Structures are given as C-alpha cells and as structure tokens.
Coordinates of C-alpha atoms and ligand atoms in Angstrom, one line a residue:
M1 CA 20.1 21.6 45.4
R2 CA 20.9 18.7 43.1
R3 CA 21.0 21.1 40.2
L4 CA 23.3 23.4 42.0
L5 CA 25.6 20.5 42.8
R6 CA 25.6 19.6 39.2
V7 CA 26.6 23.1 38.2
V8 CA 29.4 23.2 40.8
R9 CA 30.6 19.8 39.5
D10 CA 30.6 21.1 35.9
V11 CA 32.5 24.2 36.9
I12 CA 35.1 22.1 38.7
V13 CA 35.4 19.8 35.7
V14 CA 35.9 22.7 33.3
A15 CA 38.5 24.2 35.7
I16 CA 40.4 21.0 35.8
L17 CA 40.3 20.5 32.0
F18 CA 41.4 24.1 31.6
T19 CA 44.3 23.6 34.0
V20 CA 45.3 20.3 32.4
S21 CA 45.3 21.9 28.9
R22 CA 47.5 24.7 30.2
L23 CA 49.8 22.2 31.8
S24 CA 50.1 20.1 28.8
L25 CA 50.9 23.2 26.7
A26 CA 53.6 24.0 29.2
A27 CA 55.1 20.6 29.0
D28 CA 55.1 20.4 25.3
A29 CA 57.0 23.2 23.6
D30 CA 60.6 22.5 22.7
I31 CA 61.6 26.0 21.8
L32 CA 59.9 29.3 22.5
I33 CA 61.0 32.5 20.7
R34 CA 59.7 35.6 22.4
N35 CA 59.3 39.2 21.1
A36 CA 60.1 38.5 17.5
R37 CA 59.3 40.7 14.5
V38 CA 57.8 37.9 12.4
V39 CA 58.4 38.3 8.6
D40 CA 56.2 35.3 7.8
G41 CA 57.4 34.6 4.2
T42 CA 54.2 35.6 2.5
G43 CA 55.3 39.1 1.8
S44 CA 52.8 40.5 4.4
P45 CA 54.1 43.3 6.7
W46 CA 56.0 42.1 9.8
F47 CA 54.1 41.6 13.1
L48 CA 55.1 41.1 16.7
S49 CA 54.6 37.6 18.0
D50 CA 56.0 34.8 20.1
V51 CA 56.5 31.5 18.3
A52 CA 56.4 28.1 19.9
V53 CA 58.0 25.0 18.4
T54 CA 56.9 21.5 19.3
D55 CA 57.9 18.2 17.8
G56 CA 59.5 19.8 14.7
R57 CA 56.5 22.1 13.9
I58 CA 55.3 25.5 14.8
S59 CA 52.8 24.8 17.5
A60 CA 51.6 28.2 18.6
M61 CA 51.9 31.9 17.7
G62 CA 50.7 35.1 19.4
R63 CA 51.6 37.8 21.7
N64 CA 52.6 36.8 25.3
L65 CA 52.1 33.1 24.7
N66 CA 51.6 31.3 28.0
V67 CA 54.0 28.5 27.1
D68 CA 57.0 27.0 29.0
A69 CA 59.6 25.5 26.7
A70 CA 62.8 23.5 27.1
S71 CA 64.6 26.5 25.6
T72 CA 63.4 30.1 25.4
I73 CA 65.1 32.7 23.2
D74 CA 64.3 36.4 23.6
A75 CA 64.3 37.7 20.1
G76 CA 64.4 41.3 21.4
G77 CA 62.7 42.6 18.3
R78 CA 64.9 40.8 15.9
V79 CA 63.4 39.4 12.7
L80 CA 62.1 35.8 12.7
A81 CA 61.6 34.4 9.2
P82 CA 61.1 31.0 7.6
G83 CA 64.4 29.3 7.0
F84 CA 65.5 30.0 3.5
I85 CA 64.8 27.6 0.6
D86 CA 67.6 27.7 -2.0
V87 CA 66.2 26.1 -5.1
H88 CA 69.4 26.2 -7.1
T89 CA 72.4 24.4 -5.8
H90 CA 75.0 21.8 -6.8
V91 CA 76.0 19.5 -3.9
E92 CA 76.8 16.3 -5.7
S93 CA 80.4 15.3 -5.0
G94 CA 82.6 15.6 -8.1
T95 CA 86.2 15.1 -9.2
S96 CA 87.0 18.7 -8.4
R97 CA 84.6 19.5 -5.6
E98 CA 83.3 18.2 -2.3
G99 CA 79.6 17.5 -1.9
L100 CA 77.0 17.1 0.8
I101 CA 78.1 13.5 1.4
D102 CA 81.6 14.8 2.3
L103 CA 80.4 17.9 4.2
P104 CA 76.9 17.1 5.4
R105 CA 76.5 19.9 7.9
A106 CA 76.8 22.4 5.0
D107 CA 78.0 25.2 7.2
N108 CA 78.2 27.7 4.4
F109 CA 74.5 27.3 3.7
L110 CA 73.4 27.0 7.4
L111 CA 75.2 30.2 8.4
D112 CA 73.6 32.0 5.5
G113 CA 70.2 31.2 6.9
V114 CA 69.4 28.3 4.5
T115 CA 67.4 25.3 5.9
T116 CA 66.5 23.6 2.6
I117 CA 68.3 23.2 -0.7
I118 CA 67.4 21.7 -4.0
T119 CA 70.3 20.1 -5.9
G120 CA 70.6 18.2 -9.2
N121 CA 70.3 21.5 -11.2
C122 CA 71.6 22.4 -14.7
G123 CA 71.0 18.8 -15.8
G124 CA 73.5 17.3 -13.4
S125 CA 72.3 15.0 -10.7
E126 CA 72.8 11.6 -9.1
I127 CA 70.9 9.1 -11.2
D128 CA 69.9 6.7 -8.5
V129 CA 67.9 9.0 -6.2
A130 CA 67.0 6.3 -3.6
A131 CA 70.7 5.4 -3.2
Y132 CA 71.7 9.1 -3.0
A133 CA 69.1 9.7 -0.3
N134 CA 70.3 6.7 1.6
S135 CA 73.9 7.8 1.4
L136 CA 73.2 11.1 3.1
A137 CA 73.8 11.1 6.8
G138 CA 74.3 13.7 9.5
L139 CA 72.7 16.5 7.4
G140 CA 72.7 20.0 8.8
I141 CA 70.1 21.1 6.3
N142 CA 67.2 19.6 4.3
V143 CA 67.9 18.6 0.8
A144 CA 65.8 17.7 -2.2
T145 CA 67.0 16.7 -5.7
L146 CA 66.0 17.1 -9.3
I147 CA 66.8 14.4 -11.8
G148 CA 69.2 15.8 -14.3
H149 CA 68.8 15.3 -18.0
N150 CA 72.5 15.5 -18.8
S151 CA 73.3 12.8 -16.2
V152 CA 70.6 10.6 -17.6
R153 CA 71.6 11.2 -21.2
R154 CA 75.3 10.7 -20.4
E155 CA 74.4 7.3 -18.8
V156 CA 72.3 6.1 -21.7
V157 CA 73.7 7.8 -24.9
G158 CA 77.1 9.0 -23.8
L159 CA 78.7 12.3 -24.6
D160 CA 78.2 12.1 -28.4
D161 CA 76.5 14.7 -30.6
R162 CA 73.5 12.7 -31.8
A163 CA 69.8 11.9 -31.1
P164 CA 68.9 8.9 -28.9
T165 CA 67.5 5.8 -30.5
N166 CA 64.0 4.7 -29.6
D167 CA 65.4 2.1 -27.1
E168 CA 67.6 4.8 -25.6
M169 CA 64.7 7.1 -25.2
T170 CA 62.7 4.4 -23.5
L171 CA 65.6 3.8 -21.1
M172 CA 66.0 7.5 -20.3
K173 CA 62.3 7.8 -19.5
A174 CA 62.5 4.8 -17.2
I175 CA 65.4 6.3 -15.3
V176 CA 63.4 9.6 -14.9
D177 CA 60.3 7.6 -13.8
K178 CA 62.2 5.7 -11.1
A179 CA 63.9 8.9 -9.9
M180 CA 60.5 10.6 -9.5
R181 CA 59.1 7.6 -7.7
D182 CA 62.1 7.7 -5.4
G183 CA 61.5 11.3 -4.5
A184 CA 63.0 13.7 -7.1
V185 CA 61.1 17.0 -7.2
G186 CA 61.3 17.4 -11.0
L187 CA 63.5 17.3 -14.1
S188 CA 66.4 19.7 -14.6
T189 CA 68.2 20.5 -17.9
G190 CA 71.5 22.2 -18.7
L191 CA 71.0 22.7 -22.4
L192 CA 74.2 24.6 -22.7
Y193 CA 76.3 21.7 -21.5
V194 CA 77.5 18.4 -22.9
P195 CA 75.6 16.2 -23.6
G196 CA 72.2 17.9 -23.0
T197 CA 73.1 20.5 -25.6
Y198 CA 72.7 17.9 -28.3
A199 CA 69.1 17.2 -27.4
E200 CA 66.2 18.5 -29.5
T201 CA 63.3 20.2 -27.6
S202 CA 61.1 17.2 -28.2
E203 CA 63.4 14.9 -26.3
V204 CA 63.2 17.1 -23.2
V205 CA 59.4 17.3 -23.6
E206 CA 59.1 13.5 -23.5
L207 CA 61.2 13.3 -20.2
A208 CA 59.4 16.3 -18.7
K209 CA 56.1 14.5 -19.2
V210 CA 57.3 11.7 -17.0
A211 CA 58.3 14.2 -14.3
A212 CA 54.9 15.9 -14.7
G213 CA 53.1 12.6 -13.9
Y214 CA 54.5 12.9 -10.4
G215 CA 53.8 16.6 -9.7
G216 CA 57.4 17.5 -10.7
V217 CA 58.9 20.9 -11.8
Y218 CA 60.9 21.6 -14.9
A219 CA 64.0 23.6 -13.9
T220 CA 66.3 24.7 -16.6
H221 CA 69.6 26.2 -17.3
M222 CA 68.6 27.4 -20.7
R223 CA 70.2 26.6 -24.0
E224 CA 71.7 30.1 -24.4
Q225 CA 71.7 33.2 -22.2
G226 CA 73.0 35.8 -24.6
A227 CA 72.1 36.4 -28.3
M228 CA 69.5 33.5 -28.2
L229 CA 68.0 34.4 -24.7
H230 CA 64.5 35.1 -25.9
E231 CA 64.4 31.9 -28.0
S232 CA 65.7 30.0 -25.0
V233 CA 63.0 31.3 -22.8
T234 CA 60.4 30.3 -25.4
E235 CA 61.9 26.8 -25.6
A236 CA 61.7 26.5 -21.8
V237 CA 58.1 27.6 -21.8
T238 CA 57.2 25.3 -24.7
I239 CA 58.5 22.3 -22.7
G240 CA 56.5 23.4 -19.7
R241 CA 53.4 23.9 -21.8
E242 CA 53.6 20.6 -23.8
A243 CA 54.6 18.5 -20.8
N244 CA 52.2 20.3 -18.5
L245 CA 54.4 21.2 -15.5
P246 CA 55.7 24.4 -13.9
V247 CA 58.8 26.0 -15.2
Q248 CA 61.6 27.3 -13.1
I249 CA 64.1 29.3 -15.2
S250 CA 67.4 29.0 -13.4
H251 CA 69.8 31.8 -12.7
L252 CA 68.2 34.3 -15.1
K253 CA 70.7 36.6 -16.6
V254 CA 71.6 38.3 -19.8
K255 CA 75.2 37.5 -20.8
G256 CA 77.6 39.9 -22.6
R257 CA 78.3 43.6 -22.4
T258 CA 76.7 44.2 -25.8
R259 CA 73.3 43.2 -24.3
W260 CA 73.6 44.8 -20.9
G261 CA 70.4 46.7 -19.9
T262 CA 68.1 44.5 -21.9
I263 CA 66.8 42.0 -19.3
G264 CA 63.5 43.9 -19.0
S265 CA 62.4 42.6 -22.4
V266 CA 63.0 39.0 -21.3
I267 CA 60.9 39.6 -18.2
E268 CA 58.2 41.0 -20.4
L269 CA 58.3 37.9 -22.5
I270 CA 58.0 35.7 -19.4
E271 CA 55.1 37.7 -18.1
S272 CA 53.3 37.4 -21.5
F273 CA 53.6 33.6 -21.2
R274 CA 52.2 33.8 -17.6
R275 CA 49.2 35.8 -18.9
E276 CA 48.6 32.9 -21.3
G277 CA 48.4 30.5 -18.3
V278 CA 51.9 29.0 -18.3
D279 CA 53.3 28.7 -14.8
V280 CA 56.9 30.0 -15.3
V281 CA 59.0 31.8 -12.6
V282 CA 62.7 32.5 -12.3
D283 CA 65.5 32.5 -9.8
A284 CA 68.7 34.5 -9.7
Y285 CA 71.7 35.2 -7.4
P286 CA 72.7 38.7 -6.4
Y287 CA 76.1 39.0 -8.1
E288 CA 77.3 40.3 -11.5
R289 CA 79.6 37.4 -12.1
A290 CA 78.6 33.9 -13.0
S291 CA 80.4 30.6 -12.4
T292 CA 80.7 27.6 -14.7
N293 CA 83.3 25.6 -16.6
L294 CA 86.0 26.6 -19.1
G295 CA 84.5 24.6 -21.9
V296 CA 81.6 27.1 -22.4
N297 CA 84.0 29.3 -24.3
L298 CA 84.2 26.7 -27.1
P299 CA 81.6 26.0 -29.8
R300 CA 79.2 23.3 -28.7
W301 CA 80.2 20.9 -31.5
A302 CA 83.8 21.1 -30.3
V303 CA 83.3 19.7 -26.8
A304 CA 81.3 16.5 -27.7
G305 CA 82.7 13.1 -26.6
S306 CA 85.6 12.2 -24.5
V307 CA 88.6 14.2 -23.4
A308 CA 90.5 12.4 -26.2
D309 CA 87.9 13.4 -28.7
I310 CA 88.1 17.1 -27.7
A311 CA 91.9 16.9 -27.6
G312 CA 91.9 15.4 -31.1
R313 CA 89.9 18.3 -32.5
I314 CA 92.2 20.8 -30.8
E315 CA 95.3 19.1 -32.2
D316 CA 93.9 18.8 -35.7
L317 CA 95.1 21.9 -37.6
E318 CA 92.0 22.5 -39.7
T319 CA 89.5 21.8 -36.9
N320 CA 91.6 23.9 -34.5
Q321 CA 91.1 26.9 -36.9
R322 CA 87.4 26.4 -36.9
I323 CA 87.3 26.2 -33.1
V324 CA 89.4 29.4 -32.8
A325 CA 87.2 31.2 -35.3
G326 CA 84.1 30.2 -33.3
M327 CA 85.7 31.4 -30.1
K328 CA 86.5 34.8 -31.6
D329 CA 82.9 35.1 -32.8
M330 CA 81.6 34.4 -29.3
L331 CA 84.1 36.8 -27.7
E332 CA 83.1 39.6 -30.2
D333 CA 79.4 38.8 -29.7
G334 CA 79.7 39.4 -26.0
G335 CA 81.7 42.6 -26.5
Y336 CA 84.8 41.5 -24.7
P337 CA 88.3 42.6 -25.9
D338 CA 90.0 39.7 -24.3
Y339 CA 89.5 37.0 -21.6
S340 CA 90.3 39.2 -18.6
F341 CA 86.6 38.8 -17.6
A342 CA 87.3 35.1 -17.1
T343 CA 88.9 34.0 -13.7
V344 CA 89.9 30.5 -12.7
A345 CA 88.1 29.3 -9.6
R346 CA 89.8 25.9 -9.6
F347 CA 92.2 24.2 -12.0
V348 CA 93.0 20.8 -10.6
P349 CA 96.2 20.2 -12.6
N350 CA 97.7 23.5 -11.4
E351 CA 96.1 25.0 -8.3
S352 CA 98.4 28.1 -8.6
Y353 CA 96.1 29.3 -11.4
N354 CA 93.2 29.6 -8.9
G355 CA 92.2 33.2 -8.7
L356 CA 94.0 34.3 -11.9
T357 CA 92.3 35.5 -15.1
I358 CA 93.0 33.8 -18.4
T359 CA 94.9 36.9 -19.5
E360 CA 97.2 36.6 -16.5
I361 CA 97.6 32.8 -17.0
N362 CA 98.5 33.4 -20.6
K363 CA 101.2 35.8 -19.5
L364 CA 102.4 33.3 -16.9
R365 CA 102.7 30.6 -19.6
E366 CA 104.5 33.0 -21.9
G367 CA 101.8 32.8 -24.6
S368 CA 101.7 35.5 -27.2
P369 CA 100.1 38.6 -25.5
D370 CA 97.0 38.8 -27.6
I371 CA 93.6 37.0 -28.2
D372 CA 95.3 34.2 -30.2
G373 CA 97.7 33.5 -27.2
E374 CA 94.8 33.5 -24.8
I375 CA 92.8 31.1 -26.9
T376 CA 95.7 28.8 -27.1
T377 CA 96.0 28.9 -23.3
I378 CA 92.3 28.0 -23.0
L379 CA 92.6 25.1 -25.4
D380 CA 95.7 23.8 -23.7
M381 CA 94.0 24.0 -20.4
M382 CA 91.0 22.1 -21.8
V383 CA 93.2 19.2 -22.7
E384 CA 95.2 19.4 -19.4
G385 CA 92.1 19.7 -17.3
G386 CA 90.4 16.7 -18.9
Q387 CA 87.1 15.2 -17.5
A388 CA 84.8 16.3 -20.3
G389 CA 81.2 16.7 -19.2
V390 CA 82.3 16.9 -15.6
S391 CA 84.7 19.8 -15.2
Q392 CA 85.3 20.8 -18.9
G393 CA 88.8 22.0 -18.2
A394 CA 88.5 24.1 -15.1
S395 CA 85.8 25.7 -13.0
M396 CA 85.6 29.4 -13.7
I397 CA 84.1 32.8 -12.7
Y398 CA 82.9 35.1 -15.5
H399 CA 82.0 38.8 -15.4
Y400 CA 78.9 38.3 -17.6
M401 CA 76.2 40.5 -16.2
S402 CA 75.6 44.1 -15.2
E403 CA 74.4 45.4 -11.8
Q404 CA 71.5 47.2 -13.5
D405 CA 70.2 43.9 -15.0
V406 CA 70.6 42.1 -11.7
D407 CA 68.6 44.9 -10.0
T408 CA 65.9 44.7 -12.7
I409 CA 65.6 40.9 -12.0
F410 CA 65.1 41.5 -8.3
R411 CA 62.5 44.1 -8.9
Y412 CA 60.5 41.4 -10.8
P413 CA 58.1 39.9 -8.2
N414 CA 58.4 36.3 -9.6
A415 CA 62.2 36.1 -9.1
A416 CA 63.3 33.8 -6.3
V417 CA 66.7 34.1 -4.6
A418 CA 68.9 31.1 -5.2
S419 CA 72.6 30.8 -4.8
D420 CA 73.7 28.4 -7.6
G421 CA 76.3 27.4 -5.0
G422 CA 77.7 24.2 -3.5
V423 CA 78.9 23.0 -0.1
I424 CA 82.3 24.5 0.4
N425 CA 85.3 23.0 2.0
Y426 CA 86.4 26.0 4.0
G427 CA 89.6 27.4 2.5
S428 CA 89.7 25.2 -0.6
G429 CA 90.0 26.8 -4.1
N430 CA 88.7 30.2 -5.1
P431 CA 84.9 29.6 -5.2
H432 CA 82.3 32.1 -6.2
P433 CA 81.2 34.0 -3.0
R434 CA 77.6 33.1 -3.7
S435 CA 78.0 29.8 -1.8
Y436 CA 78.7 31.7 1.4
G437 CA 76.7 34.9 1.2
T438 CA 73.8 35.0 -1.2
N439 CA 70.9 35.5 1.2
A440 CA 72.8 37.9 3.5
R441 CA 73.9 39.9 0.5
I442 CA 70.2 40.3 -0.5
L443 CA 69.3 41.5 3.0
A444 CA 72.4 43.7 3.5
N445 CA 72.9 45.2 0.0
Y446 CA 69.6 44.9 -1.9
V447 CA 67.3 45.7 1.1
R448 CA 69.3 47.6 3.7
A449 CA 71.9 49.6 1.7
R450 CA 70.1 50.1 -1.7
N451 CA 66.4 49.5 -1.0
V452 CA 65.9 47.5 -4.3
M453 CA 63.2 45.6 -2.4
T454 CA 61.6 45.5 1.0
L455 CA 62.6 43.2 3.7
E456 CA 59.3 41.3 3.5
D457 CA 59.6 40.9 -0.2
A458 CA 63.2 39.7 0.0
V459 CA 62.2 37.1 2.5
R460 CA 59.2 36.0 0.4
R461 CA 61.6 35.4 -2.5
M462 CA 63.7 33.1 -0.3
T463 CA 60.8 31.2 1.3
S464 CA 57.2 31.0 0.2
L465 CA 57.9 31.6 -3.5
P466 CA 60.3 28.7 -3.9
A467 CA 58.1 26.5 -1.6
R468 CA 55.1 27.1 -3.8
T469 CA 57.0 26.2 -7.0
F470 CA 58.4 23.0 -5.6
S471 CA 55.2 22.0 -3.8
F472 CA 56.7 22.1 -0.3
H473 CA 53.2 22.7 1.1
D474 CA 54.2 22.9 4.8
R475 CA 57.4 24.9 4.6
G476 CA 58.4 28.5 3.7
I477 CA 55.8 30.3 6.0
V478 CA 55.9 31.0 9.7
R479 CA 52.5 29.7 10.6
P480 CA 51.1 27.1 13.1
G481 CA 51.3 23.6 11.7
F482 CA 54.2 24.4 9.4
V483 CA 57.6 22.7 9.7
A484 CA 59.7 24.7 12.1
D485 CA 62.5 25.8 9.8
L486 CA 63.3 29.3 11.1
V487 CA 65.9 31.9 11.1
L488 CA 66.4 34.8 13.5
F489 CA 68.5 37.9 12.6
D490 CA 69.0 41.6 13.1
P491 CA 68.2 43.2 9.8
D492 CA 70.6 46.1 10.7
R493 CA 73.5 43.7 11.3
V494 CA 73.2 40.7 8.9
Q495 CA 76.1 40.8 6.5
D496 CA 77.7 38.7 3.8
K497 CA 81.5 38.7 4.1
A498 CA 82.6 36.5 1.2
T499 CA 84.1 38.4 -1.8
F500 CA 85.6 37.4 -5.1
E501 CA 89.0 38.2 -3.8
N502 CA 88.5 36.6 -0.4
P503 CA 85.6 34.1 -0.7
H504 CA 86.2 31.9 2.3
Q505 CA 84.3 33.9 4.9
Y506 CA 81.0 32.9 6.5
T507 CA 78.1 35.2 6.7
E508 CA 77.5 37.0 10.0
G509 CA 74.2 37.8 11.7
F510 CA 72.0 34.8 11.4
D511 CA 72.0 34.3 15.2
Y512 CA 69.7 31.3 15.4
V513 CA 68.7 28.8 12.7
V514 CA 66.1 26.1 13.5
V515 CA 65.9 23.1 11.2
N516 CA 63.0 20.7 11.5
G517 CA 62.4 22.1 15.1
E518 CA 66.0 21.7 16.3
L519 CA 68.5 24.6 17.0
A520 CA 71.0 24.1 14.2
V521 CA 72.7 27.5 14.8
A522 CA 72.8 29.2 18.2
G523 CA 74.6 32.5 19.0
G524 CA 75.8 32.5 15.3
K525 CA 77.6 29.1 15.6
P526 CA 76.5 25.7 14.4
T527 CA 75.4 23.5 17.3
D528 CA 76.0 20.2 15.5
L529 CA 72.5 18.9 16.2
R530 CA 72.2 18.0 12.5
A531 CA 68.4 17.8 12.1
G532 CA 68.4 17.9 8.3
A533 CA 66.6 15.4 6.2
F534 CA 66.1 14.3 2.6
V535 CA 62.9 15.9 1.4
K536 CA 60.9 13.9 -1.2
G537 CA 58.8 15.5 -4.0
S538 CA 55.1 15.6 -3.5
G539 CA 54.5 12.8 -6.0
A540 CA 57.0 10.3 -4.6
L541 CA 55.7 6.7 -3.8
Ligands
ZN1 ZN1 73.4 26.5 -14.5

C-alpha cells in the first residue's frame, strides 16, 4: 500500500513538473514563426520547421512546436534564413557621405535583409574603435569594424610616399593593438589607395601580426585588380601566411575589358593556396560596375600628399605630361577608348555632374572632344574636388567587370556575398545600387532568374560563410542557441529595385527581419525597434 502511494505520488510529481515545464515554455517565447521553409545558412537543403525566439536567441525549433509567444507569425511556407552578414561595407561618416552615426537605422541594409555589417574596409576606418562604438546609438543593425591600415598610416605618417620610421612603425602597431583590444575584428588594407599604396608588404605583415594576436582577420582591397591581379593575390596570401591569420580578399574582380573572361585563373590560384593550408576566401557584389574615387585614374605617385601637392603636380607642365602619359597607359591597358565607362556618383563642388560620365562632363565643360580633353577634365576635377585621401576628387562608378566573370566568381563556393555599400541618405547623390539591393539581386537574378547558384548556396554565402571567417560563432545559422538574426521572404517575390539610373529604391520582399530577437522589419516596413548592437571581435578584451 505504501509502495503504491509512493508510485502515485511520483506520477503526480512528474505530471506537475511536466505541466510546469510546458507552462514555462508557453510563457517564455517572444516570437514564434510557424510553417517556415528553413534555409538554415549551412547550405543544407531547406526543411519545414517552426522557430521560437526567446531573449534574443533561437530557443526552439521543430514541427508543430507547442509554444505560445508574444507575437506569432505564420510564414505560410515562405523562406526563413539567418539575417545576412555583409562583410564589406563603408559606414564611417565622411565629407561627402553620411554614415551609421547619421543614419543609425540603416534602412537600405535592413530592407535588403542585412542584420550585421562589417565596416572599416579597404584600409579606411575610425582609429579609436572604443570611441566609435560608444558614439553609435539607436542602431537598426549590428555592426563590427576592422581597423584600417590607410587610416592608421595617415594618422602617423601622413599622406607622403615614403616608408615609416621605426618609431612610426611602433606607433602604428600600438594603434592597431588598441583597436583590436577595443573590439576590432581584424586589419583591413586598401593598397590601391593613398597612403596605403606606399607601404611595402613587410609593413602590412607587421601590423597583421598584431591583429592575428587577437584572432583577427586580414581583409584586403588588393594593390591592383587588373594587370597585376595574380601578384596582388599572392601578396595578400603572403601577408596571411606570414602573419598567421585568415585572409578575406575584398570585392574580387578582374578590371579592364582586355582581361575579361580570365577570373577563373585567379580562382585557381586562390585554390592552390588553400590546398597549401592558407585560409583565404573572397567576397564580391553582384554587379558589373565598381564604385570608387576619381583619383584611381592617376598614377599612384601623382596622388601622394595634400590637395595642394597634387594640384602642384597637375599645374607643373613637365609633371603634368608624365601624369597624362601614365593615364593614357592605364586607359589603353584596360582596353577603353575613352572615359565613357566612368560615371560620377557624387561631385560635391558641382552636384549637377552626378550621374554623368566623364565624356559627358567634358562636353559640358567644352573641353576638346578627345582623350586629352577628358584627361584635362579629370585633372581639373581632382583639384576642384580636393580632400586627397578622403574623396580623391569625386566618388565614381566604373564599368570595370564582365557579367561572365561575376558569374564565375559566384560559382566559386568560397565567395561570400558582400555589398561594398554604405548607409544611404534616401534620395541623395547617385550612389551605386549595391547599397540598396545586393542580397535581393542575388536571390532574384542569380538564383531565381538565371540559376547561377541554388537558394541554399546563396544564403550560405550571405550567412555562415562570412560568420565563419569573422569568428561570429553564434550567428549566421538558424539553430537553437544561436542569436536570433532572421529574415523571412518569399523567394518567388523578393526583388532588388535599385538600378544605376534610378538607385534610390528599397528592395521589396523581405517581409520580416529579426535583429537580436526583435522585429526590426514587419510587413516589409521598418518597425523602429532598433535592436542593433556593436559586435566585438572574438579576441577583444
Ligand atoms: Zn575596396
């Protein structure tokens, strides 16, 4: 009898515990997404599941979850993916552009499904990472930053074409060390740009070693992306190998009509280094046009120093002739008959140039209607646009690449999707459409319309692949315990709208975006919950 009572008591206890656990589950979930086709970010085939979100993390997954939540969304078979991680952005505020401090909700990214960005790319970053992190408030998305070699060198050595002294090298290393301790995710370079272009490989190795000590990545806008592309890849890999850190080759491309169709040989070179044990991957954006400054058309030696230094060279007859000769060589090397491949995105001294090609601007300015006239126009704009090392004359869009090469890059499994974009003040200037539509363009054009890659593979390139390179160990996969950065969309409907002619158009079709467990976008509109945060590197103190 006693024994029977004990059994009855145990059964009651178990029943109570079971009920309590069910009740506590019911009380806990903040968001429940039902009937989703989960594309989990790993590249695995989609599967049907409900997903519960509690306290910022994915708390449960499975079919017919018995969970009550504060808000329930019926996915109705739409795709639920990890929020996209965009490893290549530029969101520092500048003289000619707004940054994340000015536009912290970052609507253009949020509405393109992006929940985390990495800024400080191409060698340009804030130097004081702690102060930058503290200055960010009301973020709509998560942000991490690299420490930029150009910014550090500019601070310590200036814009001159020379090697740093030993003391300057020590100071540069100290700045990188503090940035890494304050949460930077790695070192970036822009070896095409002033003043990073004046650095020897060994200088970058020394700084990369500092970043490596904190688990950082080496992300590089390589020294050259045309005639010297293979050498530039080898330099990037050498830095990664000698400093012992992973290499992210930024916005992989092959520049110039004369080299179109040859990107496959670069990918082979990258794979040969991977076989040797170097961790090197790439990212790219799904457009044939690039965006950078006007100064890239000049020989590197001609753009050293201050605006006055550059203007002095342009105004000196003999030096001017050397600059012109160098520019003609570069034009011929790329296979371009004139500068009609170069469009002004933003020219601060004369905003009426925005959207016009150099050829058109030359006509407008009544320059001689030939290469010499166009070169004179560029050099005049370099002087008028000023701000060497920041804007280098004007921000520009260049038709550098071929669709075939871009497709080849996106057939390469180790290519992540990254926009190279910034936060955009809606309606301002004539920006590259990549800031609005990169991820939707991959899903609409490269997956749905042309089948260059599968949906699962596209999502992997936007999520777990970048998360793995930048050591975001709890983001980029839809899995219990991971941070609840999520995006819900209909793969038949998601569509980028921004074009080169009419760039200021938000992407359509990312119906819900969850950032750190909060609904940042609902019904395709930002909710203004602003749950974004500054994300520190894995080795930060
Ligand atoms: Zn770049």
